[in-house]
């Protein structure tokens, strides 16, 4: 099961590599709970997910994953400062409405944040825009009219946001089709996972 | 949905060891009515206890051979193939102490006097109930429950189990409940109690000897309760401003359909429920507050718990609102206990926990299926 999950979601392995065993983890927009399940199996985390959809909540429960049904954009207020070692936002950032406020909330509730998102600046996306169309890719498999993604950005856009909000980037792993990208990340990387914390 | 557990039989357990109540009162001897469904497995690991709410009792599922229309109060939840699956679990329903369905309560005869306990029956708390339930479990040979399930006041008992007997419960399913009542909630209870206490036929709780019943008070108490268990929308949907006779009569008789419904519910309830039991149940609700002796620190109150939790609330439940469930969830989170929380969209207010809602049933079933798998290991 783990192998197929890693193939489907290459960001999972990167996330797991950063999380020490037994950490307390909050996964915002946890979907069907597959990341939390993977982290529980591989890193023995004490994990909780936040999820709004009825169907996903029911699936998480069937998977034995702790899930709290709430809107992650309004529901974090109840969480105390530093309640978790890690707060994860996996492929969800670009679909949030109050993205700026959420980044701050993540680092209030978690000692560190882990954020992954697709790169709008990936060369294939740029090419599609140059041709005159909104990009569609494995990481952004939607038409412009049915996409949940309202705040797409490039790696450098996100890094600028971090800079203006005193968010320190501890690590970054850039990937394309499951492979690590080292150079010209903002052009050659289709998605990235960031490990961030509040700047001291 | 699925089939029923079929014909069931109520049983009576007798306890001769005195029970000391939280108030200090002592009951030397008492009886509890209970029913069981399903089969206890060899290692006695598949037992589920159902804790009832204000007006509930031991008849949770199925029906009686001599009264086939008397279907258990949670028959949609408990049965073969249902979320609390009697093919997998050994399910126990009981009538709590102070009840009026056969367990020792105010209307029972006090052997010391030969008269009903009436006003002398001790004020009972959720803690007392759970202690009595633990003794029933002892008698049935159940050391540890696979799950304890309850809605509303029943949810408080389920939580109390995790606090008082952390090693005796694997999973707690706390539904439409709260870590303590709000002032508004206590206020509703007090109005209900006042209706009973001021009924001239109440006689300080000893009405049995007078051959009367404080029906008017009990009826008002139930009518008030009913209003608070429904949502504004559900009431509007069901009754609106519909008139019973199609026109205004300029009288104080029943005119609006909602009046007819409430009075009917009040009369029905007052005909079988005991006024003293109603007082005790509302008092137990008011008193429950595991954080009271800890400066209101609910996190600390839950620090003894070891169980895994499923917490469920309903969007239109304003008597035990989702916000109250959030308090429970956060106290559990802060103790790093396993907890899942479902906020079910429903129109039926507090009563939703007794209704058959697809999402609610799925959540319960998915959770309990995992509980069932643990029992097999």
XYZ file of C-alpha atoms in Angstrom:
577
model
C 0.000 0.000 0.000
C 2.796 2.413 0.930
C 4.514 2.035 -2.418
C 1.418 2.930 -4.380
C 0.725 5.914 -2.135
C 4.255 7.190 -2.652
C 3.861 6.852 -6.415
C 0.585 8.733 -6.323
C 1.820 11.368 -3.883
C 5.603 11.853 -4.061
C 5.320 14.705 -1.553
C 4.366 12.185 1.178
C 7.852 10.688 1.373
C 9.415 14.145 1.600
C 7.021 15.127 4.366
C 7.624 11.901 6.297
C 11.398 12.375 6.079
C 11.125 15.663 7.990
C 8.945 14.403 10.812
C 10.627 12.736 13.805
C 8.960 9.643 15.211
C 6.162 10.242 17.668
C 5.531 13.873 16.664
C 2.119 15.462 17.100
C 0.833 16.401 13.677
C -2.164 18.339 12.401
C -3.030 17.824 8.727
C -5.233 20.586 7.364
C -7.539 19.480 4.583
C -6.585 15.870 5.228
C -8.914 14.436 2.569
C -9.400 10.702 3.026
C -6.646 10.611 5.655
C -4.082 8.763 3.517
C -1.162 11.038 4.495
C -1.960 10.709 8.206
C -2.261 6.972 7.827
C 1.094 6.879 6.043
C 2.706 9.025 8.759
C 1.222 6.874 11.494
C 2.538 3.728 9.871
C 5.977 5.076 8.980
C 6.627 7.712 11.684
C 4.289 6.650 14.521
C 2.885 10.170 14.717
C -0.026 11.202 16.900
C -1.989 12.724 14.079
C -5.215 14.589 13.587
C -6.778 15.784 10.385
C -9.106 18.692 9.749
C -11.580 18.114 6.967
C -14.846 19.733 5.929
C -16.363 17.169 3.556
C -18.839 14.645 4.986
C -17.619 11.907 2.649
C -13.957 12.424 3.558
C -14.742 12.522 7.292
C -16.559 9.200 6.997
C -13.644 7.710 5.015
C -11.053 8.932 7.550
C -13.056 7.276 10.311
C -13.253 4.061 8.283
C -9.453 4.271 7.857
C -8.958 4.678 11.603
C -7.551 8.183 11.148
C -8.414 10.876 13.702
C -10.395 13.544 11.903
C -11.977 16.751 13.156
C -14.792 17.989 10.944
C -14.313 21.693 10.563
C -13.565 24.430 8.080
C -9.805 24.783 8.244
C -10.035 28.491 7.414
C -12.202 29.329 10.413
C -11.683 26.332 12.641
C -8.090 26.932 13.730
C -9.073 29.646 16.205
C -9.965 26.957 18.767
C -6.452 25.504 18.685
C -3.937 26.753 21.219
C -0.545 28.219 20.334
C 2.085 25.561 19.613
C -0.505 22.788 20.075
C 1.317 20.635 17.487
C 4.874 19.858 16.470
C 3.899 20.093 12.805
C 0.964 21.549 10.956
C 0.752 20.225 7.411
C -0.967 21.844 4.469
C -0.565 19.309 1.701
C -1.725 20.450 -1.740
C -4.331 22.653 -0.098
C -2.728 26.117 0.059
C -3.764 27.011 -3.472
C -7.395 26.116 -2.701
C -7.694 28.304 0.401
C -9.440 31.647 0.391
C -7.683 33.463 3.217
C -4.274 32.124 2.310
C -2.269 34.868 3.987
C -4.091 34.529 7.331
C -3.856 30.746 7.162
C -0.070 30.757 6.790
C 0.123 32.784 10.002
C -2.353 30.506 11.767
C -0.375 27.407 10.805
C 2.706 28.802 12.486
C 0.764 29.885 15.548
C -0.744 26.427 16.107
C 2.326 24.459 15.000
C 5.959 24.825 15.954
C 6.755 24.136 12.318
C 4.698 24.109 9.163
C 4.937 21.847 6.143
C 3.361 23.213 2.999
C 3.180 21.628 -0.433
C 1.629 23.102 -3.556
C 1.882 22.945 -7.356
C 4.155 25.459 -9.088
C 2.293 27.717 -11.467
C 5.702 28.773 -12.795
C 6.603 25.235 -14.001
C 7.741 25.501 -17.622
C 4.906 23.355 -18.954
C 2.404 25.628 -17.255
C 4.131 28.711 -18.651
C 4.034 27.149 -22.094
C 0.300 26.552 -21.879
C -0.253 30.151 -20.806
C 1.959 31.334 -23.691
C -0.199 29.278 -26.035
C -3.151 31.135 -24.600
C -4.731 28.624 -22.197
C -4.914 28.097 -18.471
C -2.549 25.247 -17.601
C -3.791 21.739 -16.881
C -1.353 19.205 -15.461
C -1.073 16.206 -13.143
C -0.707 18.597 -10.191
C -3.451 20.919 -11.404
C -5.872 18.580 -13.164
C -8.751 21.040 -13.479
C -10.403 23.192 -16.051
C -10.400 26.909 -15.232
C -14.160 26.754 -14.581
C -14.212 23.820 -12.174
C -10.961 24.266 -10.302
C -10.985 24.516 -6.516
C -7.679 26.371 -6.832
C -8.254 30.065 -6.201
C -4.756 31.131 -5.104
C -2.263 29.521 -7.431
C 1.275 30.787 -7.149
C 4.858 30.099 -8.205
C 7.624 29.049 -5.845
C 9.063 32.556 -5.853
C 5.624 34.045 -5.108
C 5.300 31.810 -2.049
C 8.815 32.602 -0.940
C 8.043 36.317 -1.206
C 4.974 35.807 0.984
C 7.138 34.017 3.560
C 9.624 36.844 3.486
C 7.023 39.570 4.082
C 5.456 37.574 6.945
C 8.724 36.772 8.734
C 8.361 33.117 7.895
C 11.673 31.307 7.761
C 12.065 28.594 5.129
C 14.015 25.743 6.740
C 13.989 23.313 3.837
C 12.520 22.945 0.412
C 12.161 19.909 -1.777
C 11.209 20.462 -5.389
C 9.858 17.645 -7.550
C 8.708 16.911 -11.050
C 6.949 13.643 -11.791
C 8.157 12.249 -8.472
C 11.836 13.120 -9.133
C 13.866 15.704 -7.215
C 14.716 18.903 -9.035
C 17.915 20.693 -7.996
C 18.485 23.588 -10.420
C 16.162 26.251 -11.877
C 13.457 25.075 -9.505
C 10.909 27.761 -10.325
C 11.069 26.728 -13.972
C 11.710 22.970 -13.794
C 9.788 22.020 -10.635
C 6.128 21.049 -10.881
C 5.549 20.953 -7.128
C 7.399 21.574 -3.896
C 7.243 20.832 -0.204
C 8.453 23.504 2.203
C 9.356 23.205 5.856
C 8.840 26.566 7.531
C 8.823 28.197 10.947
C 8.322 31.619 12.451
C 11.474 33.673 12.117
C 13.034 34.225 15.524
C -32.810 -0.188 7.127
C -31.743 -3.632 8.401
C -33.667 -6.093 10.484
C -34.593 -5.908 14.131
C -33.090 -7.842 17.030
C -36.620 -9.214 17.336
C -38.187 -10.304 20.596
C -36.295 -9.146 23.664
C -36.746 -9.655 27.377
C -36.027 -7.235 30.183
C -33.926 -8.565 33.035
C -33.444 -7.465 36.616
C -30.097 -7.317 38.443
C -30.064 -7.065 42.225
C -27.269 -5.438 44.210
C -26.934 -6.043 47.933
C -23.746 -4.052 48.470
C -24.624 -0.514 49.628
C -23.976 2.247 47.084
C -22.703 5.558 48.446
C -23.833 8.500 46.358
C -21.780 11.605 45.609
C -24.089 13.468 47.981
C -23.110 11.122 50.800
C -26.465 9.339 50.798
C -26.355 5.546 50.897
C -28.673 3.089 49.169
C -28.274 -0.264 50.968
C -29.812 -2.320 48.200
C -31.025 -1.607 44.691
C -32.116 -3.159 41.431
C -31.344 -2.262 37.832
C -33.417 -3.253 34.824
C -31.442 -4.127 31.723
C -31.678 -5.810 28.346
C -28.992 -7.422 26.254
C -28.747 -8.070 22.530
C -26.215 -10.173 20.664
C -23.733 -12.637 22.133
C -20.846 -12.016 24.496
C -17.723 -13.495 22.914
C -15.392 -15.937 24.682
C -12.953 -13.322 25.987
C -15.804 -10.936 26.830
C -14.267 -8.181 24.743
C -17.221 -7.248 22.533
C -19.572 -5.587 25.013
C -21.122 -2.199 24.303
C -22.995 -0.263 26.956
C -25.736 2.135 25.887
C -26.326 4.990 28.326
C -29.714 6.607 28.083
C -30.696 10.261 28.168
C -33.340 12.055 30.202
C -36.397 10.002 29.355
C -34.725 6.808 28.143
C -34.536 3.351 29.655
C -33.267 -0.201 29.188
C -35.495 -1.018 26.215
C -33.071 0.112 23.523
C -33.899 -2.231 20.636
C -36.318 -4.927 19.532
C -39.791 -5.484 20.941
C -41.550 -7.583 23.545
C -43.371 -10.836 22.764
C -46.499 -9.552 24.514
C -46.158 -5.983 23.242
C -44.840 -6.013 19.685
C -45.558 -2.313 19.162
C -43.236 -1.348 21.996
C -40.083 -0.891 19.944
C -36.809 0.102 21.654
C -35.913 3.804 21.668
C -32.749 3.349 19.577
C -33.900 0.563 17.310
C -32.619 2.423 14.218
C -29.070 2.324 15.640
C -28.960 -1.062 17.360
C -29.622 -4.344 15.585
C -28.239 -6.883 13.127
C -26.306 -5.014 10.411
C -27.034 -1.647 12.031
C -24.249 0.702 13.197
C -24.255 -0.878 16.683
C -24.282 -4.306 15.118
C -25.725 -7.033 17.345
C -24.134 -9.663 15.082
C -20.736 -8.398 16.271
C -21.375 -6.867 19.652
C -22.984 -7.811 22.935
C -25.079 -4.734 23.609
C -26.414 -3.763 27.022
C -29.120 -1.205 27.705
C -30.085 -0.345 31.251
C -32.442 1.874 33.172
C -30.451 4.129 35.466
C -30.891 4.424 39.203
C -33.658 6.858 39.993
C -35.472 5.846 36.822
C -39.108 4.939 36.526
C -38.930 1.869 34.304
C -38.270 -0.784 36.929
C -34.860 0.184 38.309
C -34.844 1.392 41.897
C -36.125 4.952 41.901
C -38.389 7.373 43.739
C -41.517 5.411 42.831
C -40.040 2.112 44.134
C -40.962 0.821 47.570
C -38.342 1.580 50.212
C -38.004 -1.718 52.128
C -37.201 0.251 55.276
C -40.585 2.005 55.321
C -42.771 -0.082 53.055
C -43.674 3.117 51.178
C -42.347 4.631 47.949
C -39.046 6.487 48.385
C -40.561 9.683 47.011
C -38.747 12.717 48.392
C -36.293 10.531 50.319
C -34.659 9.117 47.183
C -31.118 10.518 46.976
C -30.235 13.130 44.371
C -28.292 11.071 41.882
C -25.376 12.249 39.743
C -23.782 11.026 36.524
C -20.882 9.737 38.645
C -23.306 7.680 40.770
C -24.913 6.205 37.671
C -21.588 5.194 36.223
C -20.591 3.540 39.514
C -23.845 1.593 39.474
C -23.287 0.667 35.802
C -19.806 -0.602 36.678
C -21.334 -2.952 39.223
C -23.753 -4.229 36.604
C -20.757 -4.851 34.341
C -19.068 -6.763 37.182
C -22.137 -8.897 37.581
C -22.205 -9.652 33.852
C -18.494 -10.511 33.962
C -17.458 -7.620 31.716
C -14.126 -6.177 32.769
C -13.700 -3.839 29.814
C -16.223 -2.462 27.353
C -15.381 -2.331 23.665
C -17.400 0.879 23.623
C -19.732 2.964 25.713
C -22.233 4.974 23.723
C -24.572 7.746 24.759
C -26.367 10.822 23.465
C -27.057 13.973 25.482
C -27.141 13.012 29.186
C -26.079 9.548 28.007
C -22.990 11.107 26.425
C -22.068 12.561 29.798
C -22.176 9.059 31.296
C -20.052 7.689 28.461
C -17.440 10.420 29.087
C -17.595 9.836 32.840
C -16.705 6.191 32.248
C -13.477 7.269 30.566
C -12.654 9.501 33.550
C -13.675 7.198 36.413
C -12.796 3.819 34.880
C -10.124 4.538 32.263
C -9.087 0.884 32.045
C -12.596 -0.392 31.587
C -13.562 1.291 28.312
C -11.765 1.162 24.959
C -13.959 3.595 23.018
C -16.337 6.353 24.030
C -18.976 7.577 21.592
C -20.220 10.896 22.972
C -23.095 12.218 20.882
C -24.905 15.568 21.070
C -23.476 16.203 24.481
C -21.490 18.777 26.478
C -18.741 18.892 29.096
C -21.222 20.720 31.343
C -24.477 22.587 30.910
C -24.522 26.299 30.191
C -26.453 28.717 32.411
C -29.160 28.868 29.740
C -29.461 25.105 29.764
C -29.709 24.958 33.566
C -32.329 27.694 33.330
C -34.509 25.550 31.072
C -34.167 22.685 33.511
C -35.122 24.921 36.408
C -38.291 26.105 34.699
C -39.187 22.461 34.063
C -38.524 21.588 37.679
C -40.487 24.604 38.892
C -43.484 23.419 36.909
C -43.370 20.114 38.803
C -42.401 21.481 42.207
C -45.231 24.031 42.210
C -47.897 21.588 41.073
C -50.249 21.312 44.099
C -50.373 17.572 43.518
C -46.628 17.160 43.915
C -46.834 17.067 47.723
C -43.130 17.621 48.197
C -42.394 14.513 46.150
C -44.588 12.172 48.211
C -47.650 12.301 45.973
C -47.809 8.485 45.753
C -49.335 8.272 49.236
C -51.938 10.829 48.234
C -53.028 8.771 45.257
C -52.399 11.670 42.877
C -49.864 12.539 40.169
C -48.511 16.043 39.411
C -49.572 15.652 35.815
C -49.862 19.349 35.074
C -46.315 20.088 36.178
C -44.844 17.118 34.372
C -46.762 18.001 31.243
C -45.458 21.585 31.260
C -41.934 20.353 31.912
C -42.126 18.063 28.897
C -43.651 20.710 26.654
C -40.804 23.073 27.470
C -38.232 20.336 26.960
C -39.717 19.446 23.604
C -39.422 23.010 22.335
C -35.732 23.013 23.156
C -35.057 19.621 21.553
C -36.347 20.776 18.181
C -34.858 23.435 15.962
C -36.705 26.563 14.933
C -36.553 25.376 11.318
C -37.807 21.876 12.096
C -40.757 23.332 13.972
C -41.500 25.787 11.180
C -41.293 23.005 8.601
C -43.484 20.636 10.532
C -46.105 23.040 11.874
C -45.561 26.519 10.518
C -48.441 28.736 11.562
C -50.981 26.183 10.512
C -54.313 26.439 12.298
C -56.112 23.369 13.492
C -59.556 24.592 12.479
C -58.444 26.729 9.569
C -59.517 30.009 11.221
C -58.895 32.076 14.341
C -61.292 31.256 17.167
C -60.332 34.066 19.519
C -59.984 31.610 22.410
C -57.318 29.906 24.496
C -58.139 26.471 23.179
C -55.758 24.731 20.837
C -55.589 26.807 17.668
C -52.155 26.383 16.137
C -50.958 22.893 15.198
C -47.807 23.348 17.263
C -49.998 23.784 20.358
C -51.818 20.601 19.578
C -48.545 18.729 19.112
C -46.935 20.023 22.306
C -49.992 19.320 24.440
C -50.258 15.845 23.003
C -46.587 15.155 23.731
C -47.003 16.586 27.232
C -50.036 14.454 27.996
C -48.460 11.312 26.591
C -45.331 11.788 28.667
C -47.144 12.748 31.890
C -49.197 9.575 31.649
C -46.205 7.265 32.141
C -43.209 9.196 33.412
C -42.484 9.796 37.081
C -42.229 13.424 38.192
C -39.489 12.673 40.743
C -37.451 10.880 38.106
C -37.755 13.915 35.855
C -36.447 16.114 38.663
C -33.523 13.764 39.310
C -32.566 13.493 35.645
C -32.494 17.254 35.136
C -30.464 17.669 38.321
C -27.930 15.099 37.132
C -27.610 17.104 33.909
C -27.070 20.343 35.830
C -24.482 18.855 38.184
C -22.276 17.124 35.614
C -19.049 19.100 35.359
C -15.858 17.042 35.519
C -13.758 20.221 35.481
C -15.557 21.819 38.423
C -12.985 20.845 41.041
C -10.128 21.693 38.673
C -10.816 25.416 38.228
C -12.745 24.635 35.078
C -9.704 23.031 33.459
C -11.289 20.451 31.161
C -7.885 19.389 29.817
C -6.907 18.256 33.295
C -10.279 16.579 33.788
C -9.593 14.402 30.760
C -5.977 13.691 31.714
C -6.997 10.396 33.347
C -8.805 9.161 30.236
C -7.285 6.494 28.021
C -10.187 5.702 25.723
C -10.456 6.597 22.071
C -13.314 8.951 21.303
C -15.858 9.623 18.640
C -17.631 12.926 19.245
C -20.686 13.785 17.155
C -22.771 16.955 17.118
C -25.617 18.245 14.964
C -25.656 21.634 13.282
C -29.126 22.690 14.468
C -28.782 21.375 18.025
C -28.877 24.532 20.110
C -29.371 22.782 23.437
C -26.097 20.834 23.068
C -24.538 22.848 20.303
C -21.517 21.907 18.154
C -19.508 24.514 20.080
C -19.923 22.407 23.231
C -18.626 19.349 21.395
C -15.628 21.398 20.227
C -14.756 21.912 23.908
C -14.695 18.159 24.439
C -12.667 17.573 21.271
C -10.049 20.141 22.243
C -9.659 18.762 25.757
C -9.073 15.338 24.194
C -6.638 16.766 21.632
C -4.647 18.495 24.334
C -4.306 15.151 26.082
C -3.197 13.593 22.780
C -6.032 11.108 22.939
C -7.386 9.608 19.755
C -10.496 11.500 18.762
C -12.606 11.934 15.691
C -15.321 14.522 15.456
C -18.229 14.662 13.044
C -20.511 17.667 12.794
C -23.602 16.312 11.122
C -25.790 18.651 9.081
C -29.291 17.997 10.299
C -32.542 19.926 10.644
C -33.832 18.176 13.715
C -32.120 19.994 16.569
C -31.128 18.019 19.645
C -33.487 15.210 18.664
C -31.217 14.515 15.664
C -29.235 12.006 17.685
C -32.253 9.707 17.711
C -33.045 10.170 14.021
C -31.873 8.179 11.052
C -29.583 10.459 9.081
C -27.409 8.897 6.358
C -24.169 10.694 7.281
C -24.704 10.123 11.022
C -25.358 6.420 10.454
C -22.309 6.093 8.167
C -20.018 7.788 10.687
C -21.291 5.581 13.506
C -21.041 2.449 11.393
C -17.536 3.201 10.090
C -16.296 3.909 13.609
C -17.903 0.874 15.183
C -16.703 -1.406 12.375
C -13.161 -0.575 13.490
C -14.106 -1.159 17.118
C -15.421 -4.551 16.012
C -12.137 -5.403 14.286
C -10.238 -4.634 17.501
C -12.475 -7.058 19.416
C -11.455 -9.876 17.072
C -7.711 -9.371 17.589
